[in-house]
Tab-separated table of N, CA and C in Angstrom:
chain	number	residue	atom	x	y	z
T	1	MET	N	18.801	-53.457	-11.160
T	1	MET	CA	17.502	-53.001	-11.610
T	1	MET	C	16.832	-52.156	-10.537
T	2	ASN	N	16.978	-52.525	-9.314
T	2	ASN	CA	16.380	-51.804	-8.210
T	2	ASN	C	16.920	-50.373	-8.134
T	3	ASN	N	18.217	-50.195	-8.397
T	3	ASN	CA	18.819	-48.861	-8.376
T	3	ASN	C	18.287	-47.996	-9.515
T	4	LYS	N	18.013	-48.616	-10.656
T	4	LYS	CA	17.474	-47.867	-11.795
T	4	LYS	C	16.084	-47.327	-11.479
T	5	ILE	N	15.276	-48.099	-10.802
T	5	ILE	CA	13.924	-47.659	-10.434
T	5	ILE	C	14.001	-46.514	-9.439
T	6	LYS	N	14.887	-46.640	-8.467
T	6	LYS	CA	15.067	-45.577	-7.470
T	6	LYS	C	15.548	-44.294	-8.146
T	7	PHE	N	16.492	-44.449	-9.075
T	7	PHE	CA	17.016	-43.284	-9.786
T	7	PHE	C	15.915	-42.618	-10.617
T	8	PHE	N	15.094	-43.423	-11.288
T	8	PHE	CA	13.984	-42.899	-12.089
T	8	PHE	C	12.976	-42.159	-11.200
T	9	ILE	N	12.639	-42.729	-10.073
T	9	ILE	CA	11.710	-42.085	-9.137
T	9	ILE	C	12.310	-40.782	-8.623
T	10	PHE	N	13.614	-40.802	-8.309
T	10	PHE	CA	14.287	-39.591	-7.845
T	10	PHE	C	14.228	-38.487	-8.896
T	11	LEU	N	14.544	-38.842	-10.140
T	11	LEU	CA	14.488	-37.848	-11.212
T	11	LEU	C	13.075	-37.323	-11.424
T	12	SER	N	12.102	-38.194	-11.332
T	12	SER	CA	10.704	-37.777	-11.489
T	12	SER	C	10.292	-36.797	-10.401
T	13	LEU	N	10.643	-37.113	-9.175
T	13	LEU	CA	10.320	-36.215	-8.067
T	13	LEU	C	11.048	-34.882	-8.195
T	14	LEU	N	12.299	-34.940	-8.624
T	14	LEU	CA	13.071	-33.711	-8.814
T	14	LEU	C	12.424	-32.839	-9.886
T	15	PHE	N	12.017	-33.459	-10.984
T	15	PHE	CA	11.352	-32.735	-12.062
T	15	PHE	C	10.050	-32.107	-11.581
T	16	LEU	N	9.253	-32.856	-10.864
T	16	LEU	CA	7.975	-32.355	-10.363
T	16	LEU	C	8.175	-31.230	-9.351
T	17	SER	N	9.219	-31.331	-8.536
T	17	SER	CA	9.458	-30.264	-7.559
T	17	SER	C	9.861	-28.972	-8.256
T	18	PHE	N	10.677	-29.059	-9.301
T	18	PHE	CA	11.030	-27.857	-10.052
T	18	PHE	C	9.809	-27.248	-10.713
T	19	PHE	N	8.955	-28.098	-11.255
T	19	PHE	CA	7.738	-27.633	-11.905
T	19	PHE	C	6.848	-26.893	-10.906
T	20	SER	N	6.689	-27.438	-9.715
T	20	SER	CA	5.815	-26.801	-8.732
T	20	SER	C	6.408	-25.502	-8.220
T	21	VAL	N	7.732	-25.428	-8.090
T	21	VAL	CA	8.374	-24.190	-7.637
T	21	VAL	C	8.120	-23.071	-8.632
T	22	PHE	N	8.298	-23.364	-9.917
T	22	PHE	CA	8.113	-22.329	-10.918
T	22	PHE	C	6.655	-21.968	-11.134
T	23	SER	N	5.753	-22.897	-10.964
T	23	SER	CA	4.341	-22.594	-11.167
T	23	SER	C	3.760	-21.801	-10.010
T	24	ASN	N	4.302	-21.930	-8.791
T	24	ASN	CA	3.777	-21.182	-7.645
T	24	ASN	C	4.017	-19.687	-7.787
T	25	GLY	N	5.087	-19.279	-8.434
T	25	GLY	CA	5.392	-17.871	-8.571
T	25	GLY	C	4.685	-17.220	-9.741
T	26	LYS	N	3.965	-17.974	-10.511
T	26	LYS	CA	3.309	-17.466	-11.708
T	26	LYS	C	2.023	-16.736	-11.342
T	27	GLN	N	1.832	-15.577	-11.943
T	27	GLN	CA	0.618	-14.817	-11.684
T	27	GLN	C	-0.504	-15.305	-12.592
T	28	GLU	N	-1.719	-14.976	-12.173
T	28	GLU	CA	-2.857	-15.332	-13.001
T	28	GLU	C	-2.797	-14.520	-14.296
T	29	LYS	N	-3.142	-15.155	-15.366
T	29	LYS	CA	-3.071	-14.513	-16.678
T	29	LYS	C	-3.989	-13.293	-16.730
T	30	GLY	N	-3.441	-12.196	-17.211
T	30	GLY	CA	-4.213	-10.978	-17.365
T	30	GLY	C	-4.127	-10.020	-16.183
T	31	PHE	N	-3.551	-10.469	-15.080
T	31	PHE	CA	-3.493	-9.637	-13.877
T	31	PHE	C	-2.091	-9.098	-13.584
T	32	GLU	N	-1.132	-9.349	-14.460
T	32	GLU	CA	0.247	-8.974	-14.177
T	32	GLU	C	0.382	-7.475	-13.901
T	33	GLU	N	-0.136	-6.656	-14.810
T	33	GLU	CA	-0.026	-5.206	-14.658
T	33	GLU	C	-0.842	-4.711	-13.465
T	34	ILE	N	-1.993	-5.288	-13.272
T	34	ILE	CA	-2.853	-4.915	-12.138
T	34	ILE	C	-2.147	-5.224	-10.828
T	35	ASP	N	-1.588	-6.435	-10.723
T	35	ASP	CA	-0.885	-6.824	-9.502
T	35	ASP	C	0.341	-5.948	-9.252
T	36	LEU	N	1.017	-5.558	-10.314
T	36	LEU	CA	2.172	-4.669	-10.171
T	36	LEU	C	1.736	-3.306	-9.640
T	37	ASN	N	0.603	-2.809	-10.136
T	37	ASN	CA	0.078	-1.531	-9.641
T	37	ASN	C	-0.302	-1.634	-8.170
T	38	ILE	N	-0.903	-2.740	-7.781
T	38	ILE	CA	-1.271	-2.933	-6.372
T	38	ILE	C	-0.010	-3.001	-5.518
T	39	LYS	N	0.969	-3.747	-5.982
T	39	LYS	CA	2.237	-3.869	-5.243
T	39	LYS	C	2.899	-2.500	-5.067
T	40	ASN	N	2.806	-1.651	-6.088
T	40	ASN	CA	3.417	-0.320	-6.044
T	40	ASN	C	2.509	0.738	-5.420
T	41	LYS	N	1.385	0.296	-4.849
T	41	LYS	CA	0.431	1.171	-4.174
T	41	LYS	C	-0.167	2.206	-5.114
T	42	GLU	N	-0.316	1.836	-6.370
T	42	GLU	CA	-0.953	2.671	-7.390
T	42	GLU	C	-2.397	2.203	-7.525
T	43	TYR	N	-3.179	2.449	-6.473
T	43	TYR	CA	-4.518	1.862	-6.385
T	43	TYR	C	-5.498	2.452	-7.391
T	44	ASN	N	-5.416	3.748	-7.669
T	44	ASN	CA	-6.328	4.342	-8.653
T	44	ASN	C	-6.132	3.694	-10.018
T	45	ASN	N	-4.886	3.551	-10.422
T	45	ASN	CA	-4.593	2.936	-11.715
T	45	ASN	C	-5.010	1.465	-11.727
T	46	ALA	N	-4.767	0.759	-10.621
T	46	ALA	CA	-5.169	-0.646	-10.530
T	46	ALA	C	-6.684	-0.788	-10.683
T	47	LEU	N	-7.437	0.120	-10.063
T	47	LEU	CA	-8.900	0.057	-10.184
T	47	LEU	C	-9.365	0.322	-11.611
T	48	LEU	N	-8.709	1.257	-12.279
T	48	LEU	CA	-9.050	1.516	-13.683
T	48	LEU	C	-8.781	0.282	-14.538
T	49	LEU	N	-7.635	-0.347	-14.307
T	49	LEU	CA	-7.300	-1.558	-15.062
T	49	LEU	C	-8.254	-2.701	-14.733
T	50	LEU	N	-8.638	-2.816	-13.465
T	50	LEU	CA	-9.595	-3.855	-13.079
T	50	LEU	C	-10.956	-3.629	-13.735
T	51	ASN	N	-11.368	-2.377	-13.812
T	51	ASN	CA	-12.630	-2.059	-14.480
T	51	ASN	C	-12.593	-2.522	-15.935
T	52	GLN	N	-11.507	-2.213	-16.609
T	52	GLN	CA	-11.356	-2.630	-18.007
T	52	GLN	C	-11.286	-4.150	-18.112
T	53	TYR	N	-10.568	-4.783	-17.188
T	53	TYR	CA	-10.441	-6.241	-17.206
T	53	TYR	C	-11.805	-6.917	-17.047
T	54	ILE	N	-12.615	-6.412	-16.136
T	54	ILE	CA	-13.945	-6.994	-15.903
T	54	ILE	C	-14.824	-6.854	-17.137
T	55	LYS	N	-14.721	-5.711	-17.816
T	55	LYS	CA	-15.494	-5.527	-19.055
T	55	LYS	C	-15.089	-6.544	-20.117
T	56	GLU	N	-13.783	-6.816	-20.185
T	56	GLU	CA	-13.283	-7.728	-21.208
T	56	GLU	C	-13.370	-9.197	-20.796
T	57	ASN	N	-13.389	-9.470	-19.484
T	57	ASN	CA	-13.373	-10.848	-18.984
T	57	ASN	C	-14.403	-11.036	-17.871
T	58	PRO	N	-15.679	-10.865	-18.154
T	58	PRO	CA	-16.682	-10.966	-17.088
T	58	PRO	C	-16.730	-12.347	-16.429
T	59	GLU	N	-16.260	-13.368	-17.127
T	59	GLU	CA	-16.266	-14.717	-16.560
T	59	GLU	C	-15.242	-14.876	-15.434
T	60	ASN	N	-14.302	-13.957	-15.353
T	60	ASN	CA	-13.246	-14.030	-14.328
T	60	ASN	C	-13.449	-12.939	-13.272
T	61	PHE	N	-14.695	-12.590	-13.042
T	61	PHE	CA	-15.018	-11.520	-12.092
T	61	PHE	C	-14.530	-11.833	-10.684
T	62	ASP	N	-14.603	-13.096	-10.263
T	62	ASP	CA	-14.219	-13.455	-8.890
T	62	ASP	C	-12.761	-13.112	-8.600
T	63	ASN	N	-11.871	-13.399	-9.538
T	63	ASN	CA	-10.457	-13.072	-9.327
T	63	ASN	C	-10.231	-11.569	-9.315
T	64	ALA	N	-10.971	-10.855	-10.134
T	64	ALA	CA	-10.870	-9.396	-10.126
T	64	ALA	C	-11.420	-8.840	-8.814
T	65	GLN	N	-12.513	-9.426	-8.336
T	65	GLN	CA	-13.140	-8.963	-7.099
T	65	GLN	C	-12.192	-9.124	-5.904
T	66	LYS	N	-11.385	-10.167	-5.898
T	66	LYS	CA	-10.404	-10.358	-4.819
T	66	LYS	C	-9.442	-9.174	-4.759
T	67	ARG	N	-9.036	-8.722	-5.902
T	67	ARG	CA	-8.096	-7.588	-5.952
T	67	ARG	C	-8.800	-6.289	-5.562
T	68	ILE	N	-10.032	-6.128	-6.007
T	68	ILE	CA	-10.801	-4.941	-5.626
T	68	ILE	C	-10.990	-4.913	-4.115
T	69	SER	N	-11.285	-6.050	-3.525
T	69	SER	CA	-11.465	-6.124	-2.065
T	69	SER	C	-10.182	-5.759	-1.340
T	70	LYS	N	-9.066	-6.213	-1.862
T	70	LYS	CA	-7.774	-5.873	-1.253
T	70	LYS	C	-7.557	-4.357	-1.282
T	71	ILE	N	-7.853	-3.743	-2.407
T	71	ILE	CA	-7.694	-2.290	-2.540
T	71	ILE	C	-8.663	-1.566	-1.602
T	72	MET	N	-9.892	-2.044	-1.530
T	72	MET	CA	-10.883	-1.411	-0.656
T	72	MET	C	-10.493	-1.534	0.816
T	73	ASP	N	-9.864	-2.642	1.188
T	73	ASP	CA	-9.381	-2.792	2.567
T	73	ASP	C	-8.314	-1.752	2.879
T	74	VAL	N	-7.410	-1.544	1.937
T	74	VAL	CA	-6.367	-0.534	2.126
T	74	VAL	C	-6.993	0.856	2.187
T	75	ARG	N	-7.948	1.096	1.310
T	75	ARG	CA	-8.620	2.401	1.293
T	75	ARG	C	-9.391	2.632	2.591
T	76	SER	N	-9.963	1.593	3.144
T	76	SER	CA	-10.674	1.707	4.414
T	76	SER	C	-9.708	2.082	5.529
T	77	GLU	N	-8.549	1.426	5.549
T	77	GLU	CA	-7.504	1.755	6.530
T	77	GLU	C	-7.071	3.213	6.358
T	78	TYR	N	-6.936	3.637	5.118
T	78	TYR	CA	-6.540	5.010	4.794
T	78	TYR	C	-7.576	5.998	5.325
T	79	ALA	N	-8.853	5.703	5.091
T	79	ALA	CA	-9.927	6.590	5.543
T	79	ALA	C	-9.983	6.661	7.068
T	80	GLU	N	-9.776	5.529	7.732
T	80	GLU	CA	-9.774	5.518	9.197
T	80	GLU	C	-8.646	6.384	9.748
T	81	LEU	N	-7.469	6.274	9.146
T	81	LEU	CA	-6.340	7.086	9.594
T	81	LEU	C	-6.588	8.568	9.321
T	82	ALA	N	-7.205	8.879	8.197
T	82	ALA	CA	-7.536	10.278	7.896
T	82	ALA	C	-8.520	10.826	8.924
T	83	GLU	N	-9.482	10.010	9.318
T	83	GLU	CA	-10.428	10.428	10.361
T	83	GLU	C	-9.719	10.654	11.691
T	84	GLU	N	-8.748	9.799	12.002
T	84	GLU	CA	-7.975	9.975	13.234
T	84	GLU	C	-7.188	11.286	13.201
T	85	ILE	N	-6.645	11.613	12.041
T	85	ILE	CA	-5.907	12.873	11.904
T	85	ILE	C	-6.846	14.047	12.145
T	86	ILE	N	-8.028	13.996	11.567
T	86	ILE	CA	-9.004	15.070	11.779
T	86	ILE	C	-9.364	15.169	13.255
T	87	TYR	N	-9.527	14.027	13.913
T	87	TYR	CA	-9.818	14.020	15.349
T	87	TYR	C	-8.684	14.703	16.125
T	88	VAL	N	-7.448	14.369	15.784
T	88	VAL	CA	-6.302	14.971	16.478
T	88	VAL	C	-6.248	16.469	16.205
T	89	ILE	N	-6.529	16.873	14.987
T	89	ILE	CA	-6.519	18.301	14.654
T	89	ILE	C	-7.533	19.053	15.513
T	90	ILE	N	-8.702	18.471	15.686
T	90	ILE	CA	-9.775	19.135	16.438
T	90	ILE	C	-9.534	19.053	17.940
T	91	ASN	N	-9.158	17.878	18.432
T	91	ASN	CA	-9.097	17.653	19.874
T	91	ASN	C	-7.708	17.794	20.487
T	92	GLU	N	-6.677	17.741	19.666
T	92	GLU	CA	-5.313	17.915	20.155
T	92	GLU	C	-4.567	18.879	19.230
T	93	PRO	N	-5.036	20.100	19.117
T	93	PRO	CA	-4.489	21.004	18.103
T	93	PRO	C	-2.998	21.313	18.259
T	94	THR	N	-2.452	21.158	19.446
T	94	THR	CA	-1.032	21.462	19.634
T	94	THR	C	-0.145	20.224	19.543
T	95	ASN	N	-0.720	19.080	19.287
T	95	ASN	CA	0.056	17.839	19.204
T	95	ASN	C	0.564	17.640	17.767
T	96	ASP	N	1.464	18.530	17.363
T	96	ASP	CA	1.939	18.543	15.980
T	96	ASP	C	2.792	17.331	15.636
T	97	GLU	N	3.584	16.866	16.574
T	97	GLU	CA	4.412	15.694	16.299
T	97	GLU	C	3.542	14.472	15.980
T	98	LYS	N	2.452	14.308	16.718
T	98	LYS	CA	1.529	13.198	16.465
T	98	LYS	C	0.896	13.358	15.089
T	99	LYS	N	0.495	14.582	14.756
T	99	LYS	CA	-0.112	14.825	13.441
T	99	LYS	C	0.873	14.495	12.316
T	100	LEU	N	2.121	14.930	12.477
T	100	LEU	CA	3.119	14.679	11.437
T	100	LEU	C	3.420	13.185	11.297
T	101	GLN	N	3.461	12.481	12.412
T	101	GLN	CA	3.693	11.032	12.368
T	101	GLN	C	2.540	10.338	11.649
T	102	MET	N	1.313	10.750	11.948
T	102	MET	CA	0.140	10.150	11.319
T	102	MET	C	0.092	10.485	9.825
T	103	ILE	N	0.491	11.685	9.473
T	103	ILE	CA	0.525	12.081	8.063
T	103	ILE	C	1.555	11.238	7.310
T	104	ALA	N	2.713	11.021	7.925
T	104	ALA	CA	3.730	10.181	7.283
T	104	ALA	C	3.197	8.773	7.057
T	105	GLU	N	2.464	8.254	8.026
T	105	GLU	CA	1.861	6.931	7.882
T	105	GLU	C	0.826	6.938	6.758
T	106	LEU	N	0.035	7.992	6.696
T	106	LEU	CA	-0.969	8.119	5.644
T	106	LEU	C	-0.301	8.165	4.271
T	107	GLU	N	0.776	8.898	4.165
T	107	GLU	CA	1.490	9.007	2.890
T	107	GLU	C	2.084	7.664	2.460
T	108	SER	N	2.432	6.824	3.416
T	108	SER	CA	3.039	5.535	3.067
T	108	SER	C	2.012	4.507	2.589
T	109	ILE	N	0.745	4.742	2.851
T	109	ILE	CA	-0.283	3.761	2.488
T	109	ILE	C	-0.565	3.765	0.996
T	110	GLU	N	-0.640	4.945	0.397
T	110	GLU	CA	-0.976	5.024	-1.032
T	110	GLU	C	0.017	5.931	-1.731
T	111	GLU	N	0.567	5.433	-2.837
T	111	GLU	CA	1.610	6.155	-3.556
T	111	GLU	C	1.067	7.417	-4.231
T	112	ASN	N	-0.038	7.315	-4.929
T	112	ASN	CA	-0.603	8.449	-5.664
T	112	ASN	C	-2.080	8.623	-5.331
T	113	PRO	N	-2.372	9.284	-4.214
T	113	PRO	CA	-3.783	9.494	-3.860
T	113	PRO	C	-4.437	10.515	-4.792
T	114	SER	N	-5.728	10.692	-4.644
T	114	SER	CA	-6.460	11.654	-5.475
T	114	SER	C	-5.963	13.068	-5.181
T	115	GLU	N	-6.277	13.983	-6.060
T	115	GLU	CA	-5.844	15.376	-5.892
T	115	GLU	C	-6.409	15.986	-4.610
T	116	ALA	N	-7.668	15.696	-4.308
T	116	ALA	CA	-8.277	16.233	-3.085
T	116	ALA	C	-7.555	15.704	-1.847
T	117	THR	N	-7.193	14.443	-1.874
T	117	THR	CA	-6.475	13.852	-0.741
T	117	THR	C	-5.085	14.437	-0.628
T	118	LYS	N	-4.407	14.601	-1.766
T	118	LYS	CA	-3.075	15.220	-1.747
T	118	LYS	C	-3.139	16.615	-1.132
T	119	GLU	N	-4.150	17.373	-1.533
T	119	GLU	CA	-4.308	18.741	-1.023
T	119	GLU	C	-4.551	18.731	0.488
T	120	PHE	N	-5.418	17.826	0.960
T	120	PHE	CA	-5.683	17.698	2.393
T	120	PHE	C	-4.393	17.390	3.149
T	121	ILE	N	-3.628	16.422	2.639
T	121	ILE	CA	-2.384	16.031	3.300
T	121	ILE	C	-1.393	17.195	3.321
T	122	GLU	N	-1.230	17.867	2.191
T	122	GLU	CA	-0.279	18.976	2.109
T	122	GLU	C	-0.660	20.110	3.054
T	123	GLN	N	-1.934	20.464	3.086
T	123	GLN	CA	-2.369	21.559	3.962
T	123	GLN	C	-2.237	21.176	5.433
T	124	THR	N	-2.605	19.959	5.769
T	124	THR	CA	-2.501	19.506	7.155
T	124	THR	C	-1.049	19.435	7.583
T	125	LYS	N	-0.209	18.940	6.701
T	125	LYS	CA	1.223	18.833	7.003
T	125	LYS	C	1.838	20.223	7.163
T	126	ALA	N	1.492	21.137	6.275
T	126	ALA	CA	2.033	22.498	6.360
T	126	ALA	C	1.598	23.179	7.654
T	127	ALA	N	0.336	23.022	8.026
T	127	ALA	CA	-0.156	23.632	9.268
T	127	ALA	C	0.535	23.026	10.487
T	128	ALA	N	0.689	21.709	10.492
T	128	ALA	CA	1.342	21.046	11.621
T	128	ALA	C	2.807	21.448	11.723
T	129	GLU	N	3.488	21.498	10.585
T	129	GLU	CA	4.893	21.912	10.595
T	129	GLU	C	5.028	23.356	11.058
T	130	PHE	N	4.137	24.227	10.586
T	130	PHE	CA	4.205	25.631	10.974
T	130	PHE	C	4.055	25.785	12.483
T	131	THR	N	3.025	25.150	13.051
T	131	THR	CA	2.812	25.316	14.491
T	131	THR	C	3.922	24.654	15.298
T	132	LEU	N	4.463	23.530	14.806
T	132	LEU	CA	5.580	22.871	15.486
T	132	LEU	C	6.811	23.764	15.460
T	133	PHE	N	7.140	24.298	14.289
T	133	PHE	CA	8.326	25.142	14.171
T	133	PHE	C	8.152	26.465	14.914
T	134	LYS	N	6.929	26.992	14.929
T	134	LYS	CA	6.668	28.221	15.684
T	134	LYS	C	6.848	27.974	17.182
T	135	ALA	N	6.369	26.835	17.666
T	135	ALA	CA	6.540	26.500	19.081
T	135	ALA	C	8.021	26.342	19.410
T	136	GLN	N	8.780	25.725	18.516
T	136	GLN	CA	10.214	25.578	18.743
T	136	GLN	C	10.901	26.945	18.727
T	137	PHE	N	10.489	27.797	17.805
T	137	PHE	CA	11.049	29.148	17.731
T	137	PHE	C	10.747	29.927	19.008
T	138	ASP	N	9.479	29.864	19.440
T	138	ASP	CA	9.097	30.569	20.669
T	138	ASP	C	9.893	30.060	21.864
T	139	ASN	N	10.117	28.769	21.915
T	139	ASN	CA	10.897	28.186	22.999
T	139	ASN	C	12.341	28.689	22.961
T	140	LEU	N	12.934	28.716	21.783
T	140	LEU	CA	14.302	29.222	21.643
T	140	LEU	C	14.395	30.706	22.000
T	141	MET	N	13.385	31.473	21.596
T	141	MET	CA	13.382	32.902	21.925
T	141	MET	C	13.264	33.099	23.439
T	142	ALA	N	12.447	32.296	24.080
T	142	ALA	CA	12.302	32.399	25.537
T	142	ALA	C	13.597	32.032	26.227
T	143	GLN	N	14.277	31.015	25.740
T	143	GLN	CA	15.562	30.631	26.315
T	143	GLN	C	16.591	31.749	26.102
T	144	GLY	N	16.572	32.329	24.910
T	144	GLY	CA	17.501	33.435	24.630
T	144	GLY	C	17.221	34.639	25.504
T	145	ALA	N	15.960	34.917	25.734
T	145	ALA	CA	15.589	36.081	26.552
T	145	ALA	C	16.023	35.875	28.000
T	146	SER	N	16.101	34.631	28.442
T	146	SER	CA	16.506	34.373	29.823
T	146	SER	C	17.997	34.639	30.034
T	147	PHE	N	18.758	34.733	28.978
T	147	PHE	CA	20.190	35.008	29.097
T	147	PHE	C	20.472	36.495	29.244
T	148	THR	N	19.526	37.342	28.966
T	148	THR	CA	19.787	38.796	29.054
T	148	THR	C	19.504	39.368	30.402
């Protein structure tokens, strides 16, 4: 009889552990698509979905606000890095490698930024690449001229 009780307790604990494992990975109802957008760094779309979710589920505003705060934290980091890039452009205009590294980091933060942000990144990247490649070209030409 003692073994039967132990076996029953073991099975009960095993069942409960499986239940807790599967429930921990479950997302909150209604946030699946929003969380997927956040995971994929599609913050604009996630914010649009959150806006709609809040309109339809105002009682669950706190859970939506957590996601909005997460997006705003990322956006704040993005804005700080953009400001650093502008600082480097103004104060270190010939430091193209640093600018390109910072631009790559900026591009990795958000998958689909706004059109204005995309344009800023593209123009800054093109200018940095141009001056970097021009400096490399000038260096190669100077080296070539030294051979004559």
